Short mmCIF file of C-alpha atoms in Angstrom, two decimals:
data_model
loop_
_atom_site.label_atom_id
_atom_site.label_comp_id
_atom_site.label_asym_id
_atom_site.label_seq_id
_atom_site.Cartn_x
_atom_site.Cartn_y
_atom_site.Cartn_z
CA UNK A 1 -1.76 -19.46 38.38
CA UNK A 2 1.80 -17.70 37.81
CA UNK A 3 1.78 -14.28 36.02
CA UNK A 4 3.44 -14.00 32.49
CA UNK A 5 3.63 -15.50 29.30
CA UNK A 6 3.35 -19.36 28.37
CA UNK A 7 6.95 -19.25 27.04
CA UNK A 8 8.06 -17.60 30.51
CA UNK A 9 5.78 -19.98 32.37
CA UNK A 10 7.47 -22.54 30.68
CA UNK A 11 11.10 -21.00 30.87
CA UNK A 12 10.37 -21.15 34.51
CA UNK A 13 8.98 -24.89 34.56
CA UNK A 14 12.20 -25.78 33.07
CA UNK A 15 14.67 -24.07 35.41
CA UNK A 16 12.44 -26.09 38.35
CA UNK A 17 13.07 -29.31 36.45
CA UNK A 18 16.60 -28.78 35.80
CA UNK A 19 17.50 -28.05 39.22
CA UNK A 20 15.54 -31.16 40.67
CA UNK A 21 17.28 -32.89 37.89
CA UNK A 22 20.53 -31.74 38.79
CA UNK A 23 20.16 -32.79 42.82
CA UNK A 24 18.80 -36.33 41.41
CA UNK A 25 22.83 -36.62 39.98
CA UNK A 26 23.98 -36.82 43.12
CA UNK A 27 20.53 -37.25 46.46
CA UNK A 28 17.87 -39.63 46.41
CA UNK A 29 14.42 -39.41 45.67
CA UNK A 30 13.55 -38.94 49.98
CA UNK A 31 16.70 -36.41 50.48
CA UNK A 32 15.48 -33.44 47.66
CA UNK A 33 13.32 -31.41 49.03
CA UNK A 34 11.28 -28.72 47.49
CA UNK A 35 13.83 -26.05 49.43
CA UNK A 36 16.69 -27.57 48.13
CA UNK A 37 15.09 -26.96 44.36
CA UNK A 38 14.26 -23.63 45.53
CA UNK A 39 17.95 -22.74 46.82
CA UNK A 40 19.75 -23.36 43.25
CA UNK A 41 17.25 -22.03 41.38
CA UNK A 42 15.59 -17.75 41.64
CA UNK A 43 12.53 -19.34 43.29
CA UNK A 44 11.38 -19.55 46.83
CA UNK A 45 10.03 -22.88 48.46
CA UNK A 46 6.19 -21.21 48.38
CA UNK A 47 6.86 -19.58 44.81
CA UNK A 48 7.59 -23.61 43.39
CA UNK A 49 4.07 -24.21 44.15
CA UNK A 50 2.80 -22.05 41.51
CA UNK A 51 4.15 -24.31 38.55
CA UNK A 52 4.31 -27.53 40.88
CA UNK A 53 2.37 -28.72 43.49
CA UNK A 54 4.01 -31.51 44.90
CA UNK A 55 7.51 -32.81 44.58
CA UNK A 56 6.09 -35.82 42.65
CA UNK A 57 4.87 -33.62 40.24
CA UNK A 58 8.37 -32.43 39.52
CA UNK A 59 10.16 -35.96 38.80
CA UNK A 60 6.82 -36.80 36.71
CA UNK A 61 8.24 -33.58 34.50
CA UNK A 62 11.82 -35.25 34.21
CA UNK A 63 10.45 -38.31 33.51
CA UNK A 64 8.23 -37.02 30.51
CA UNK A 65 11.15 -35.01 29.12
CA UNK A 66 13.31 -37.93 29.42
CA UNK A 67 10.78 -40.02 27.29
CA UNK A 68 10.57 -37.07 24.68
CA UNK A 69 14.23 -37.21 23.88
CA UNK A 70 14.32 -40.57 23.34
CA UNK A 71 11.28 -40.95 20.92
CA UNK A 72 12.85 -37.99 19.05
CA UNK A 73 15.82 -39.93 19.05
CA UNK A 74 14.08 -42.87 17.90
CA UNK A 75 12.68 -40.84 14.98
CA UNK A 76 15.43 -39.66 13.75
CA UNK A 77 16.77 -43.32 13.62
CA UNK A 78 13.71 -44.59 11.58
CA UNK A 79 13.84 -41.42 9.24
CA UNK A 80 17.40 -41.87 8.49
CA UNK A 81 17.87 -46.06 8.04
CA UNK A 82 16.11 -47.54 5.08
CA UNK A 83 16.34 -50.83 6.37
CA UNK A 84 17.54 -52.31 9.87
CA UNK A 85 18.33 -55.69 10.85
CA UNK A 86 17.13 -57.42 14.03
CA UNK A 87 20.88 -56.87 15.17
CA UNK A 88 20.88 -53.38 14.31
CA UNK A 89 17.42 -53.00 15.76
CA UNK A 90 18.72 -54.34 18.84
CA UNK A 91 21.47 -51.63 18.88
CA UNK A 92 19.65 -48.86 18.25
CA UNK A 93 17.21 -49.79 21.14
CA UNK A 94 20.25 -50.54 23.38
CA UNK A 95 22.18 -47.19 22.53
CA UNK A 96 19.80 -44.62 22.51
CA UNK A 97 18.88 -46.07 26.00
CA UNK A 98 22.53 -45.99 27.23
CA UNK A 99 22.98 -42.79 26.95
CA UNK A 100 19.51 -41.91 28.48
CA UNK A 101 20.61 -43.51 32.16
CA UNK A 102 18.20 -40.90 33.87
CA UNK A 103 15.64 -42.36 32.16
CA UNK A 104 16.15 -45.46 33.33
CA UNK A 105 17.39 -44.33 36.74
CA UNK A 106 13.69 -42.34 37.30
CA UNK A 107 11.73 -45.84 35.61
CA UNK A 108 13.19 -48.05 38.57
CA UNK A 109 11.37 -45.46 40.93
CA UNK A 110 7.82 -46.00 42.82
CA UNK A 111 5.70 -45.23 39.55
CA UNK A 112 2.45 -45.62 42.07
CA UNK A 113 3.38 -42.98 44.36
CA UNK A 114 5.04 -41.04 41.73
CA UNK A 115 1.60 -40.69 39.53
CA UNK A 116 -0.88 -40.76 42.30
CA UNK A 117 0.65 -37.88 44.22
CA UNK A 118 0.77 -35.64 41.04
CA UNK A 119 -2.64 -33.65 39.36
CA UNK A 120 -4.53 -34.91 36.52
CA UNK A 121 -2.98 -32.53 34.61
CA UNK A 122 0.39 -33.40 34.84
CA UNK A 123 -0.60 -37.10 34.94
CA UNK A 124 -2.17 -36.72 31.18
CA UNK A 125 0.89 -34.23 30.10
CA UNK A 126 3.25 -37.10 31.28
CA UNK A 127 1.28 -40.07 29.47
CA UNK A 128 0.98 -37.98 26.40
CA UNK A 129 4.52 -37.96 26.04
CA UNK A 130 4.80 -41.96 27.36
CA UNK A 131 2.27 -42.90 25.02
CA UNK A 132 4.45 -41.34 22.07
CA UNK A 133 7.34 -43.16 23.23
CA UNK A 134 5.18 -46.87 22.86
CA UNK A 135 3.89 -45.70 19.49
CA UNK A 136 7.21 -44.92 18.19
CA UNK A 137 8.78 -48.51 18.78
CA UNK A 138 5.64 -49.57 17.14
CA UNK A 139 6.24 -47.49 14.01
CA UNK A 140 10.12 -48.87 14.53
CA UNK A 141 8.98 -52.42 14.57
CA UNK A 142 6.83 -51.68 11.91
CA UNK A 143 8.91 -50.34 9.50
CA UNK A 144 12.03 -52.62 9.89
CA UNK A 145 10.33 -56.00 11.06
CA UNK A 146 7.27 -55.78 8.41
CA UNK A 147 6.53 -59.67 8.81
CA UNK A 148 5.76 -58.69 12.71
CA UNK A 149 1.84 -58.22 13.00
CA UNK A 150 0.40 -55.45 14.66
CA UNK A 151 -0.23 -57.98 17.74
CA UNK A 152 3.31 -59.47 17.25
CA UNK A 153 4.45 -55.95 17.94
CA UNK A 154 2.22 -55.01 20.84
CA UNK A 155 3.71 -57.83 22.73
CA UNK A 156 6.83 -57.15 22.01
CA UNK A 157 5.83 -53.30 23.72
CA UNK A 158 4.33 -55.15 26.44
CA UNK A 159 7.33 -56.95 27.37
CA UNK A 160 10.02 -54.21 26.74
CA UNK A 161 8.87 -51.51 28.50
CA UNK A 162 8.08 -53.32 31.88
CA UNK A 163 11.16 -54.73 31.48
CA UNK A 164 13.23 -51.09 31.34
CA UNK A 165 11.68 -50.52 35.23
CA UNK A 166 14.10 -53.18 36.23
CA UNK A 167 17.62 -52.08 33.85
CA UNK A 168 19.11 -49.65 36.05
CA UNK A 169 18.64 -51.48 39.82
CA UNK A 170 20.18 -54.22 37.78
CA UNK A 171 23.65 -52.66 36.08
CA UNK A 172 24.15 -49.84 38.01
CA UNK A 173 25.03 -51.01 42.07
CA UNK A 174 26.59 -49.37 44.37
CA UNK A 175 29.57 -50.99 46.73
CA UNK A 176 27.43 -51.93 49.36
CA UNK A 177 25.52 -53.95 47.38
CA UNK A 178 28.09 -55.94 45.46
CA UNK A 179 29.60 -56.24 49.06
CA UNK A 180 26.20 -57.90 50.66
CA UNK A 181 25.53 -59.81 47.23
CA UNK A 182 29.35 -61.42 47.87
CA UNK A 183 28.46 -62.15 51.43
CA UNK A 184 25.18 -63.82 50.39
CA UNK A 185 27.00 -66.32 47.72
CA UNK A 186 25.39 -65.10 44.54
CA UNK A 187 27.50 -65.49 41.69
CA UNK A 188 25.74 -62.50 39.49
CA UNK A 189 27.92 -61.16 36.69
CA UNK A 190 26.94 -57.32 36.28
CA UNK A 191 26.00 -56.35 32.75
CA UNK A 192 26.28 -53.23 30.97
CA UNK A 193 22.92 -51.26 30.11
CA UNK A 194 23.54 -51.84 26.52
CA UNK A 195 24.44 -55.31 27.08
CA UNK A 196 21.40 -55.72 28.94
CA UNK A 197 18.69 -54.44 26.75
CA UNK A 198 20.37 -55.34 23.59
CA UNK A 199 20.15 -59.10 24.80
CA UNK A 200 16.84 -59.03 25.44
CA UNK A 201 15.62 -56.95 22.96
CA UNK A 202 17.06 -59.92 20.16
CA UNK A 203 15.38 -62.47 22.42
CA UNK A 204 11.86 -60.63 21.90
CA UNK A 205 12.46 -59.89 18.39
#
């Protein structure tokens, strides 16, 4: 276990996030490796292993403080509005999740590998924080679509959220692949995240 206080613990969590964060802007999953964290940040390959144990673990901690900003996003949204329509439902889904691209970048990951290759610990830290982010579209369905019962709502969780795991491969392409989708004769118009999730959240709802 590392030396020092929980808030310096977690000071030092946070600089190993952030710098596996900041790599993710611009290497792939495969290419970061736990030296590469270790050579922007005051830490040394071996000393990572004290807050982290694998490199898993590490994009499991993005992940969960990706999910935290949005649900206290989301709050503030249903604390503010007195009353939202299923249009302006659909936007504030679609926004807040437009300008939260990592998220959506990290859900189109392996989610398998990601989770089985990381402790218990972290596993339950990270579903804490997912579970939170379900609950709060619940209370957001609740309080805006009251004639939605609590099973009405649950499937509309059910659909939306394994639905997000496929936004980002979807509106964000590279070259190559617009390139090899012209070659193969699909005609697929690229949408916009927002345009994306707003459609289909106003289909669900």
């Amino acid at each position: 276990m590392p030396k020092g206080s929980p808030e310096l613990t977690n000071a030092r969590r946070e600089e190993i996030i952030s710098a596996c964060e900041q790599l993710y802007q611009t290497k792939g999953f495969k290419e970061i490796t736990l030296r590469d964290i270790g050579a922007i940040t005051s830490f040394t390959r071996t000393s990572i292993y004290n807050y982290f144990q694998t490199k898993e673990e590490i994009f499991l901690a993005i992940l969960k403080r990706e999910y935290d900003l949005w649900t206290e996003e989301l709050n503030q949204m249903i604390e503010s509005q007195a009353t939202m329509s299923k249009e302006e439902i659909a936007d504030c889904l679609a926004g807040t999740l437009d300008k939260r691209q990592q998220l959506l970048k990290l859900l189109s990951m392996n989610h398998y590998d990601m989770e089985e290759n990381s402790r218990m610990e972290a596993l339950t830290d990270f579903k804490i924080s997912y579970g939170k982010a379900l609950q709060t579209v619940m209370t957001l369905l609740g309080k805006f679509r009251p004639e939605m019962t609590v099973a009405d709502r649950q499937g509309f969780v059910y659909a939306f959220f394994p639905f997000l795991f496929g936004v980002y491969p979807y509106t964000v392409v590279t070259e190559k692949q617009r390139a090899a989708m012209q070659d193969a004769g699909v005609d697929y118009i690229y949408p916009s995240v927002y345009e994306l999730i707003d459609a289909c959240v106003l289909r669900l709802l």
